[in-house]
Short mmCIF file of C-alpha atoms and ligand atoms in Angstrom, two decimals:
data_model
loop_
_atom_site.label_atom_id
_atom_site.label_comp_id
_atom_site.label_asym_id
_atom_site.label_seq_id
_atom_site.Cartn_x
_atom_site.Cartn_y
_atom_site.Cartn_z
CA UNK A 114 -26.39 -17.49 6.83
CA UNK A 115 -23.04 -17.50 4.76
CA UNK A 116 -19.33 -17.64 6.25
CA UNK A 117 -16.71 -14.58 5.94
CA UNK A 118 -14.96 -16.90 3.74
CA UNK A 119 -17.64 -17.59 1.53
CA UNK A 120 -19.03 -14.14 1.20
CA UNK A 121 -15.42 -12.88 0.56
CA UNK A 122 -15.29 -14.82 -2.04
CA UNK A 123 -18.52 -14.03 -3.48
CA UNK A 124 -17.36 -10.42 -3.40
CA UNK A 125 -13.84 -10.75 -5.39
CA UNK A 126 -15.73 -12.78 -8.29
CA UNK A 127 -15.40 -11.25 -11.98
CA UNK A 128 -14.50 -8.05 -10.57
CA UNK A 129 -14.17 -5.12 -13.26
CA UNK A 130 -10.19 -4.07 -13.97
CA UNK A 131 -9.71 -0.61 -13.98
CA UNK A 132 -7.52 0.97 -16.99
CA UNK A 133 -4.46 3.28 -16.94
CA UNK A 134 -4.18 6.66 -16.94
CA UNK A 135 -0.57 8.36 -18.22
CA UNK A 136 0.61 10.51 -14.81
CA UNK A 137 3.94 12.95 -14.66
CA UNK A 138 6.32 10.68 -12.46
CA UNK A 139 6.18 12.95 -9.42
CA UNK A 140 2.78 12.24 -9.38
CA UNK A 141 2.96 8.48 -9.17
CA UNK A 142 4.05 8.48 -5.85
CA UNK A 143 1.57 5.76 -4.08
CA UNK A 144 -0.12 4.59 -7.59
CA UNK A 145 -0.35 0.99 -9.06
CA UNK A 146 1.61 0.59 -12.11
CA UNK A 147 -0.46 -0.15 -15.05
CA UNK A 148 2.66 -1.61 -17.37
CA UNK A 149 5.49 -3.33 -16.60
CA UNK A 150 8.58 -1.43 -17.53
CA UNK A 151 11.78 -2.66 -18.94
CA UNK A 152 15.19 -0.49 -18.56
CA UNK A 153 15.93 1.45 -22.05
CA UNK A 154 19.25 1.72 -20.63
CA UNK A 155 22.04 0.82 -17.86
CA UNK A 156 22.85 2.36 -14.86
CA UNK A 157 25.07 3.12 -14.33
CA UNK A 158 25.43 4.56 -17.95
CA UNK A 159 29.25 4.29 -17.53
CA UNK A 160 32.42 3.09 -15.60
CA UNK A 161 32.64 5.62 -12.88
CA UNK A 162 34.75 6.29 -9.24
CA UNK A 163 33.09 4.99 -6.50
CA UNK A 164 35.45 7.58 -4.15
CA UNK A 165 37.41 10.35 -4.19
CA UNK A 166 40.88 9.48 -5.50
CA UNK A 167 43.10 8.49 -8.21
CA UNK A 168 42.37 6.78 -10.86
CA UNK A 169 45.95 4.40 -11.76
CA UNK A 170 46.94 0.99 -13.16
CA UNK A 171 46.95 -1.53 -10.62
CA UNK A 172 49.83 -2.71 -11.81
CA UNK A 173 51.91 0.25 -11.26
CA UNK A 174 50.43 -0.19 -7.56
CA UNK A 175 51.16 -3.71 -6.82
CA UNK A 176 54.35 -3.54 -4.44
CA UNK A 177 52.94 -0.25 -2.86
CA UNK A 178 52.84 0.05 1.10
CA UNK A 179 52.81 2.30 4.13
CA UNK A 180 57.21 1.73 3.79
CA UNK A 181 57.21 1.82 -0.13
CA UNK A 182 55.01 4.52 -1.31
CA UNK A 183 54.43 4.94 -5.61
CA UNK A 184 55.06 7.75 -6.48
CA UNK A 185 52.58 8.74 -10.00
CA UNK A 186 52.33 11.47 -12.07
CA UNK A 187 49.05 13.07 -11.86
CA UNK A 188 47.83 14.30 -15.17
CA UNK A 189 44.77 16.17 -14.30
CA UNK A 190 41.56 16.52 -11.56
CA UNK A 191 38.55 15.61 -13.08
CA UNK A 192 35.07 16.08 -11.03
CA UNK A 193 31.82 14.47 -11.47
CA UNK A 194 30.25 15.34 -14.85
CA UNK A 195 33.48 15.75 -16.25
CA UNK A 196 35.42 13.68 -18.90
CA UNK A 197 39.10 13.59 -18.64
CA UNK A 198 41.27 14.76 -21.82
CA UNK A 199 43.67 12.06 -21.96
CA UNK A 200 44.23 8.29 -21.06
CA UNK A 201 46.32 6.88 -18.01
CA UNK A 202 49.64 5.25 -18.76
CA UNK A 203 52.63 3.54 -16.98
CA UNK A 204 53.72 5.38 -14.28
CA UNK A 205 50.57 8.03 -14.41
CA UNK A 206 47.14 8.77 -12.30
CA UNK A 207 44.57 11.30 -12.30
CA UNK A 208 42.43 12.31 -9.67
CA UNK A 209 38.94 11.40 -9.36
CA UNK A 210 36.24 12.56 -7.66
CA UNK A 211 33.47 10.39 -7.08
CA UNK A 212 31.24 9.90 -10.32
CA UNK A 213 33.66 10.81 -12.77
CA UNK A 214 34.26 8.27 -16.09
CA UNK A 215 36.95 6.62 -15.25
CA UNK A 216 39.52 7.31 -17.73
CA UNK A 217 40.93 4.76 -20.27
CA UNK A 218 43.95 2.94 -19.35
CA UNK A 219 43.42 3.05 -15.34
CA UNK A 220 41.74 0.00 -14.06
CA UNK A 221 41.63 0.86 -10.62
CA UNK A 222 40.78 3.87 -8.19
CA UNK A 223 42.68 4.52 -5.03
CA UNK A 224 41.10 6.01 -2.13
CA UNK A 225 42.90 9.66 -1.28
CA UNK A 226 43.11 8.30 2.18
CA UNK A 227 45.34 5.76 0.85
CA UNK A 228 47.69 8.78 -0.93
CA UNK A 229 49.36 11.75 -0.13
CA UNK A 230 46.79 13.38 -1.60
CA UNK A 231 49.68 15.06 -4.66
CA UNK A 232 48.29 16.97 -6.45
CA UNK A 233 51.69 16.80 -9.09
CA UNK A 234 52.60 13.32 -7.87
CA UNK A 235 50.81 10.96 -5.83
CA UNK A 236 52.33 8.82 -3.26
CA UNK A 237 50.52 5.80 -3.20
CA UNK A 238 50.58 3.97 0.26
CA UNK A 239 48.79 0.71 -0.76
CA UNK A 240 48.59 -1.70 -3.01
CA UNK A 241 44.83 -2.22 -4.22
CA UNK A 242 43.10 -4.67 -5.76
CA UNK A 243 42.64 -4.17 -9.61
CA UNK A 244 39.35 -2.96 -10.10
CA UNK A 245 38.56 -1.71 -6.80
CA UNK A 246 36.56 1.24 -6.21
CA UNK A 247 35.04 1.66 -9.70
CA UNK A 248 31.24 0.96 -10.90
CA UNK A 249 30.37 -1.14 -13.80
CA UNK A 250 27.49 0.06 -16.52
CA UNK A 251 24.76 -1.96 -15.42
CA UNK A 252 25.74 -2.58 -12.14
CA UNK A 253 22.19 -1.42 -10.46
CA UNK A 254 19.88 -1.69 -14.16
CA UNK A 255 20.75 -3.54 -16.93
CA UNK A 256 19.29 -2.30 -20.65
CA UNK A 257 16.28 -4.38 -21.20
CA UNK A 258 15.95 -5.78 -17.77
CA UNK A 259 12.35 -5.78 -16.52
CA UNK A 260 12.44 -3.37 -13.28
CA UNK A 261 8.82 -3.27 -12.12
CA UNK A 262 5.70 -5.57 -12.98
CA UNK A 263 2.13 -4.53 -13.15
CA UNK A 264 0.60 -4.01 -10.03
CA UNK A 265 3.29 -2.93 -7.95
CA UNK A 266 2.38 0.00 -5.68
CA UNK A 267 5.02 2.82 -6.59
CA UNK A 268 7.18 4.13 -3.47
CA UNK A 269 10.15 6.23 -2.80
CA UNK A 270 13.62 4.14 -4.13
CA UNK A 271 10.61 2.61 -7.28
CA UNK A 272 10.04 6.36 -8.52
CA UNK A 273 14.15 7.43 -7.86
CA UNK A 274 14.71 3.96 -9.87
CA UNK A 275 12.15 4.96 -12.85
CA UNK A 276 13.95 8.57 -12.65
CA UNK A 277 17.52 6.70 -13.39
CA UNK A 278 16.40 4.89 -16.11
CA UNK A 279 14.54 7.99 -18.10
CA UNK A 280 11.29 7.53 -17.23
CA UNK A 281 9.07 10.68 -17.14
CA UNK A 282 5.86 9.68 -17.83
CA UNK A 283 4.21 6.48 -16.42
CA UNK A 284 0.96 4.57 -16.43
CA UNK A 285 -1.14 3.79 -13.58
CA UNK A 286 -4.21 2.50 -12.59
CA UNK A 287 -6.67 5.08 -12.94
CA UNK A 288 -8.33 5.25 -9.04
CA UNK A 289 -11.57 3.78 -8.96
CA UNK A 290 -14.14 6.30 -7.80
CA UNK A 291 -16.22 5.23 -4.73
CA UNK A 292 -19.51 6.79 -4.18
CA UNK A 293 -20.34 7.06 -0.82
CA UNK A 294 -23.75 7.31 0.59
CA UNK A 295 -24.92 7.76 4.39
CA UNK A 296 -28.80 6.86 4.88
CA UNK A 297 -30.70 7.83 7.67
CA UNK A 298 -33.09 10.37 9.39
CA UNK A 299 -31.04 10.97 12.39
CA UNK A 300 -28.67 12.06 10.60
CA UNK A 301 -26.55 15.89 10.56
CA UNK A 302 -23.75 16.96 8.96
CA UNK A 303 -20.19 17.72 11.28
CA UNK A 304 -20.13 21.66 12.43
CA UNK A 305 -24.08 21.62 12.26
CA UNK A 306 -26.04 21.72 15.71
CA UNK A 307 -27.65 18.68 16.78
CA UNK A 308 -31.30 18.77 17.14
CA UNK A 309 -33.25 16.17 19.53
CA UNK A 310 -32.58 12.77 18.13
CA UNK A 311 -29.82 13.51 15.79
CA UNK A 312 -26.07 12.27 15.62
CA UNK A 313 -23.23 13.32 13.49
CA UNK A 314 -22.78 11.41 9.97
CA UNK A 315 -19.90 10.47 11.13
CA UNK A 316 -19.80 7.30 8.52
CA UNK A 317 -19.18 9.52 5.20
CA UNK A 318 -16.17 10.72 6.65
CA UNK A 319 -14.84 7.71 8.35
CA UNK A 320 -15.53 5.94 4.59
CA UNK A 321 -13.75 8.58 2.65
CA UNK A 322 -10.77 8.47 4.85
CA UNK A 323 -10.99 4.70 4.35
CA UNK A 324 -11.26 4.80 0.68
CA UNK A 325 -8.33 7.31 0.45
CA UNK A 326 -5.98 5.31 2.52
CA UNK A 327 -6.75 2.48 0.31
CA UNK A 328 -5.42 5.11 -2.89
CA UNK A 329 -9.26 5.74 -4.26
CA UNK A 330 -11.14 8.70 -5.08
CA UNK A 331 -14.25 8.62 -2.94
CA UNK A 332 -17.08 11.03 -4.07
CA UNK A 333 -19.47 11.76 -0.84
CA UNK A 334 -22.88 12.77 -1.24
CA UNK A 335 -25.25 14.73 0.97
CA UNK A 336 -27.12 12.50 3.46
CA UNK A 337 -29.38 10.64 1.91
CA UNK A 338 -33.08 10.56 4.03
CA UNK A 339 -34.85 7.34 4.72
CA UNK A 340 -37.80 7.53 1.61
CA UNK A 341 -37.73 5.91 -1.06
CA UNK A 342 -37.74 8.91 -3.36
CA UNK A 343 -34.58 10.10 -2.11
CA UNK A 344 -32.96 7.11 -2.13
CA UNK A 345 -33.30 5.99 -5.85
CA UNK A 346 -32.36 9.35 -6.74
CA UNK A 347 -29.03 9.07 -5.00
CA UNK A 348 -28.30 5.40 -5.62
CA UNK A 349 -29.06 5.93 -9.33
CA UNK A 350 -26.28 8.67 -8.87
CA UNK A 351 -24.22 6.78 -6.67
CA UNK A 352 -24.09 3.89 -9.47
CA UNK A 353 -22.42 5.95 -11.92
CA UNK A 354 -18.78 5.71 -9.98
CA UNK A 355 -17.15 2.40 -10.40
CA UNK A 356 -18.22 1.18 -6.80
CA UNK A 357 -20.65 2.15 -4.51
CA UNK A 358 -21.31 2.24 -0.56
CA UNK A 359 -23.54 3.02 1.44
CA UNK A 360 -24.41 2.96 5.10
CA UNK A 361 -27.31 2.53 7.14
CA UNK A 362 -30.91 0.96 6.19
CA UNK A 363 -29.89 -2.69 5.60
CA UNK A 364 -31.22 -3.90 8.65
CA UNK A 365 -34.89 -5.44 9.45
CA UNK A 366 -36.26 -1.58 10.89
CA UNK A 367 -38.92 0.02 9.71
CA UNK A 368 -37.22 2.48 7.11
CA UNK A 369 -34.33 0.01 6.34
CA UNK A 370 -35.19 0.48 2.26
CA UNK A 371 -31.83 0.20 0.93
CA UNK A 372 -32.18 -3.53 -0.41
CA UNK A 373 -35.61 -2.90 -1.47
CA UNK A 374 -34.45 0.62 -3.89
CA UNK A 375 -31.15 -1.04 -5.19
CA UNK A 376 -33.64 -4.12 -6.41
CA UNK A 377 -35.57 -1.22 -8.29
CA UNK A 378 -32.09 -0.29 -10.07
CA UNK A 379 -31.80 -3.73 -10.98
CA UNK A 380 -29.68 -4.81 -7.84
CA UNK A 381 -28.41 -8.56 -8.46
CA UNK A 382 -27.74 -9.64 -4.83
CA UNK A 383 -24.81 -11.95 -3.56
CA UNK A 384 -25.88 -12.32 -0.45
CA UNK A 385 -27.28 -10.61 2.63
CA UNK A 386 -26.28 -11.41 6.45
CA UNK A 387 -22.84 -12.35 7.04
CA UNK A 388 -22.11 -15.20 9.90
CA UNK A 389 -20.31 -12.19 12.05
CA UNK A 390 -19.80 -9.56 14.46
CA UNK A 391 -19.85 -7.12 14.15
CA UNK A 392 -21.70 -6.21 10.67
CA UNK A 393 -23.87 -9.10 9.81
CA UNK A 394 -26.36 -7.01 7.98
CA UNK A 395 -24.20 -6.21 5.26
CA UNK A 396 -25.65 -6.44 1.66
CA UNK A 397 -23.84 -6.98 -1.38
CA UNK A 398 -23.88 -7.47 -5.11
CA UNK A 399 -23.90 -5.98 -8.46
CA UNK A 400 -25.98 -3.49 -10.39
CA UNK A 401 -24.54 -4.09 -14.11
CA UNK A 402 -20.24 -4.92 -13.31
CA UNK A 403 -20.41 -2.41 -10.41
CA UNK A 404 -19.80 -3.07 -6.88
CA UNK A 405 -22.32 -2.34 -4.49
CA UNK A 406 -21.66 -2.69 -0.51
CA UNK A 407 -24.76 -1.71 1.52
CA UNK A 408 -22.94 -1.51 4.53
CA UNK A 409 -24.71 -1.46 8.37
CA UNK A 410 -25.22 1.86 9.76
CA UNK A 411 -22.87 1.13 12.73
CA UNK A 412 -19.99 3.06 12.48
CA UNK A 413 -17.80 0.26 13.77
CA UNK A 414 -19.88 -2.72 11.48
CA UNK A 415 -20.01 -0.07 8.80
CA UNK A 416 -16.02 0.23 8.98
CA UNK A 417 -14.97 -3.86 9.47
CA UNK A 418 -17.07 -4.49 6.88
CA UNK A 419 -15.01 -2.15 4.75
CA UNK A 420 -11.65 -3.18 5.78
CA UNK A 421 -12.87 -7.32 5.72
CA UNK A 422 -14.80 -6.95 1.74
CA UNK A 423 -14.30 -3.85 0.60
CA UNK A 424 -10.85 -3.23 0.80
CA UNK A 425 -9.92 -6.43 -1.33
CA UNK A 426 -12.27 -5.45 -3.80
CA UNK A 427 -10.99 -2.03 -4.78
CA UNK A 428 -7.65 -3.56 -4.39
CA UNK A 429 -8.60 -5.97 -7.25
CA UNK A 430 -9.83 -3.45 -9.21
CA UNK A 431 -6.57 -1.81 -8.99
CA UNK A 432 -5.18 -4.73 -10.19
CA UNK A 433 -3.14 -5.47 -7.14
CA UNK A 434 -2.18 -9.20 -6.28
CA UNK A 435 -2.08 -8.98 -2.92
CA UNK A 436 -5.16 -7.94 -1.90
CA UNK A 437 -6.39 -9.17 1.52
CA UNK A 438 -5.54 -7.27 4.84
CA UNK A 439 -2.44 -8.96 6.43
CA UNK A 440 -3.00 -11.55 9.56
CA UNK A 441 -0.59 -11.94 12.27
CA UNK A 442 -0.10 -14.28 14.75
CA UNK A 443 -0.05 -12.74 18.51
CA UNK A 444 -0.78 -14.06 22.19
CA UNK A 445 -3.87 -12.96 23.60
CA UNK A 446 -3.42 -10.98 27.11
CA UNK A 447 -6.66 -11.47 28.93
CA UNK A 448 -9.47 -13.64 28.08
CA UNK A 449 -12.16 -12.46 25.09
CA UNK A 450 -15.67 -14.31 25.28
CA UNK A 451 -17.57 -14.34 21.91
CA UNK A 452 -20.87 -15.76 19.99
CA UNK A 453 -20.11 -19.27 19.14
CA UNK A 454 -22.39 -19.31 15.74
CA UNK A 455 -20.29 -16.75 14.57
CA UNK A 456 -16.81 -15.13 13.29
CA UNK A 457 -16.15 -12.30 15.54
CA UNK A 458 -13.74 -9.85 15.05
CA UNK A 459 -12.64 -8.14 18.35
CA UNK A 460 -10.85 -4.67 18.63
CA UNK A 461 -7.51 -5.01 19.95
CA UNK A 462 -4.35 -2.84 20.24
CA UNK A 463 -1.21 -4.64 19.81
CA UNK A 464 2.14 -4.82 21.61
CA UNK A 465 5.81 -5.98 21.55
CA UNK A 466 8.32 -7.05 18.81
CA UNK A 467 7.08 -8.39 15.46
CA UNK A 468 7.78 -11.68 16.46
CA UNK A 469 6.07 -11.78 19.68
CA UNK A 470 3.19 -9.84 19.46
CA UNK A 471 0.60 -9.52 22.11
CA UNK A 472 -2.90 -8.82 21.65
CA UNK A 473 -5.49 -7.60 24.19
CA UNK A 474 -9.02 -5.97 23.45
CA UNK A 475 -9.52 -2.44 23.27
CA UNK A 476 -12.51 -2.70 25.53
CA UNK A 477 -16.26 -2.15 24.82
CA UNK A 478 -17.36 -4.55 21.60
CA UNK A 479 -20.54 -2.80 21.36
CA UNK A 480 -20.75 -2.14 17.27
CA UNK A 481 -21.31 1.67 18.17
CA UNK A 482 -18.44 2.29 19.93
CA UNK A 483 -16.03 3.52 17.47
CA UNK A 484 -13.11 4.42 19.52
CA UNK A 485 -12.45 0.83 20.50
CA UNK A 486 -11.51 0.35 16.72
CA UNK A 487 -10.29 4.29 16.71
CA UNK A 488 -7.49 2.93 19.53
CA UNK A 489 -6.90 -0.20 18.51
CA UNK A 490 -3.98 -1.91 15.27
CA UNK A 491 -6.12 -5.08 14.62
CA UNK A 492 -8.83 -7.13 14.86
CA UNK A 493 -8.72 -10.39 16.71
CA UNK A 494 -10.19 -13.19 14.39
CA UNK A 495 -12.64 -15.35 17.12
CA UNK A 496 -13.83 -18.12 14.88
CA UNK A 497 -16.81 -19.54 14.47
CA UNK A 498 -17.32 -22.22 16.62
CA UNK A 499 -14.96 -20.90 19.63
CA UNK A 500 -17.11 -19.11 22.80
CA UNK A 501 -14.14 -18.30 24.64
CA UNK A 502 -10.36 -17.21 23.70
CA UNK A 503 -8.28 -17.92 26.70
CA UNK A 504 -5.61 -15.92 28.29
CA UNK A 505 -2.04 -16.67 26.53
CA UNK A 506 -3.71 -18.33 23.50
CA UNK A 507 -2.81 -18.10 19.73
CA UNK A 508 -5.05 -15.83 17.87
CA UNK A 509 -4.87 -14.27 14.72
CA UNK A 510 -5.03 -10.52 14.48
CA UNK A 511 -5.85 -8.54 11.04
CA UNK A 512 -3.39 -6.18 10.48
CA UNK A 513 -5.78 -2.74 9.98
CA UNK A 514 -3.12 -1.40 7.78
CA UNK A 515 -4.38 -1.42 4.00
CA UNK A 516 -1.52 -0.27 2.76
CA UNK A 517 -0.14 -3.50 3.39
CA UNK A 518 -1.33 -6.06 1.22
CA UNK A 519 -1.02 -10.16 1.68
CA UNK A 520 -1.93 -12.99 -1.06
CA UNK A 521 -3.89 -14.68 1.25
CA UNK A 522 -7.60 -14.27 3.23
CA UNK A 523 -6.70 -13.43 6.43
CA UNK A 524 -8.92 -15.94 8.07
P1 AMP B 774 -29.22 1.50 10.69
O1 AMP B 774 -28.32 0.44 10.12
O2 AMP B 774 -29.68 2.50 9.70
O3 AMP B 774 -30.35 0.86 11.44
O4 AMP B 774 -28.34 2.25 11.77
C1 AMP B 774 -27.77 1.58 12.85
C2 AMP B 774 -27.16 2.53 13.85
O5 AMP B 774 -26.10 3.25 13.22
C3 AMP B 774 -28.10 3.60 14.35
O6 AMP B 774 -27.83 3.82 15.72
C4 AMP B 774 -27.77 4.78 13.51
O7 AMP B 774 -28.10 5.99 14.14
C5 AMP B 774 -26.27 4.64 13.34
N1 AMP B 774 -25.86 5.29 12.09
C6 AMP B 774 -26.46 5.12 10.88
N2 AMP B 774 -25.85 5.86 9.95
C7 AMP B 774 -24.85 6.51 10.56
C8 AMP B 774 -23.88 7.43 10.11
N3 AMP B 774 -23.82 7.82 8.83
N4 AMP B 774 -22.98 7.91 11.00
C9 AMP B 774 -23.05 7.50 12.30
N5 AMP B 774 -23.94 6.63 12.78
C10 AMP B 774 -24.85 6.15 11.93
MG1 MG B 775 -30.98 3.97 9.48
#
């Protein structure tokens, strides 16, 4: 059977690159820019107040003090968005408000604390700096300065910065579309009553949640019933988005035909049984360049399995960098026994600061037990090869936040 490592990396190989899409900038909130974008201008665009005040020569101002105010002419008031009509000479000021130009011939800006706040003549109580209190054209963006690289994941200050500098119009990735296909008899949709035998899908929702938070489109189909018929159908559908998932039927049962239907559609498989728990049924590979994940039916094996291969693959098709979940390191509170022939990753909520995290298990392991993962931040990384993590140990937890990306596997 093939390692987490191993399979991961099977999984990331020759991925396809998604292309960009032009989107208004409001809507680029949470997107991956496609192009890197270089600063048409500064910004500042021009020497302005940093505070309310006056706007003087320093020299004038140089002997000034609480004992020995200046006293300056004030010219005018000029407010932000405002130009003033005439330059500052010996002996003169002009009050500023905070984003005004600042006017030729005054180097400096005094704060009004610092005055008498004139509004004829200023009395100036202190002697500042030359050049205080005044921003510089470029000071935040230079003209021609590169500002954001591909692949960085747009946020708040980003889009305010793009705003600054003029851009309206951006390009992103376009999201990939995941298809998303629940298999299985037993299964109803939520709302509907539940007849003997049945259970909730509750896997096409969990996966389109998933596939959102990780900034995808994910296009759900109906349940999809274990024959054959039914299945090719919807896989043959499912194949036209630019990955595909589905859940349920890659197991040894009976009416486990997933494999056996993708094959049909001319399924190239990577590999098949993962050295883990939970989820060590899951299939992938490629039909033509698109990603296929035939997930376990599980709800918790079908969900690691997306956050451990899944995630890192639509994040390289987004052409992100950092694509893996982030690991942390934590102490483990309480003791967590696990299969020694394979990687296990254990539910676990986490606690304290950053820097001294603490990790205990959310409780029942079993692989249908979905609020264990439901309550918990991470999962505890119990290597292959270890039986038994002991009370106050090192582990390494995976950060379930896919928002968060790292450059590096996470085990
Ligand atoms: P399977 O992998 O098809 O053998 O399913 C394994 C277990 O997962 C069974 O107990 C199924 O009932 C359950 N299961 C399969 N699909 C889903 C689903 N879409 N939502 C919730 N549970 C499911
Ligand atoms: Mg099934």
């Amino acid at each position: 059977m093939i390692e987490v490592r191993e399979a991961l990396g099977l999984v990331l190989e020759g991925l396809p690159l998604l292309e960009g899409e032009m989107v208004a900038l409001p809507a680029s909130r949470g997107r991956v820019l496609a192009e890197e974008i270089r600063s048409p201008r500064d910004v500042p665009p021009f020497r302005n107040s940093a505070m309310d005040g006056y706007a003087v020569r320093s020299a004038d101002i140089a002997h000034a003090g609480a004992e020995r105010p200046v006293r300056l002419s004030v010219l005018e008031t000029i407010g932000a968005g405002s130009v003033a009509s005439q330059p500052v000479g010996d002996g003169q000021s002009i009050r500023i408000m905070t984003g005004a130009p600042v006017p030729e011939g005054a180097d400096t800006v005094v704060r009004v604390e610092d005055t008498d706040a004139g509004d004829v003549e200023v009395a100036v109580q202190v002697a500042v700096e030359n050049g205080s209190n005044i921003r510089h054209p470029g000071e935040d963006v230079r003209a021609g300065d590169v500002v954001f690289e591909v692949g960085r994941i747009l946020r708040a200050a980003d889009i305010g910065v793009l705003a600054s500098i003029g851009v309206s119009v951006v390009r992103v990735v376009r999201k990939p579309r995941v298809a998303i296909l629940a298999t299985g008899d037993e299964l109803v949709e939520v709302g509907q009553p539940l007849g003997p035998g049945q259970i909730v899908n509750s896997n096409a929702y969990t996966l389109a949640a998933a596939v959102e938070e990780v900034g995808c489109e994910a296009v759900v189909t109906g349940i999809v019933r274990d024959r054959p018929e039914a299945m090719r159908e919807a896989f043959a559908r499912g194949l036209r988005a630019d990955a595909m998932l589905s859940t349920g039927g890659v197991s040894v049962g009976n009416f486990d035909f997933v494999r056996s239907i993708l094959a049909e559609l001319g399924y190239r498989e990577s590999f098949w049984k993962v050295a883990q728990k939970p989820g060590k049924p899951i299939s992938h590979g490629r039909c033509g360049t698109t990603p296929v994940f035939g997930l376990p039916g599980n709800p918790v094996s079908a969900l690691v399995c997306f956050y451990v291969y899944v995630v890192p693959a639509l994040r390289t098709m987004m052409r992100l960098r950092d694509v893996h979940l982030t690991a942390l390191r934590a102490t483990l509170d309480g003791e967590v026994s696990s299969p020694e022939r394979l990687t296990e990753f254990v539910r676990c909520a986490l606690d304290g600061p950053l820097d001294a995290l603490r990790a205990r298990s959310t409780g029942s392991q079993s692989s249908g037990v979905l609020r264990s993962l439901s309550i918990g931040d991470g999962l505890i990384v119990s290597p292959k090869g270890e039986s038994k993590l002991r009370d106050g140990s090192a582990v390494r937890v995976i950060l379930l936040r896919p928002d968060l990306g790292s450059a590096e596997m996470p085990l």
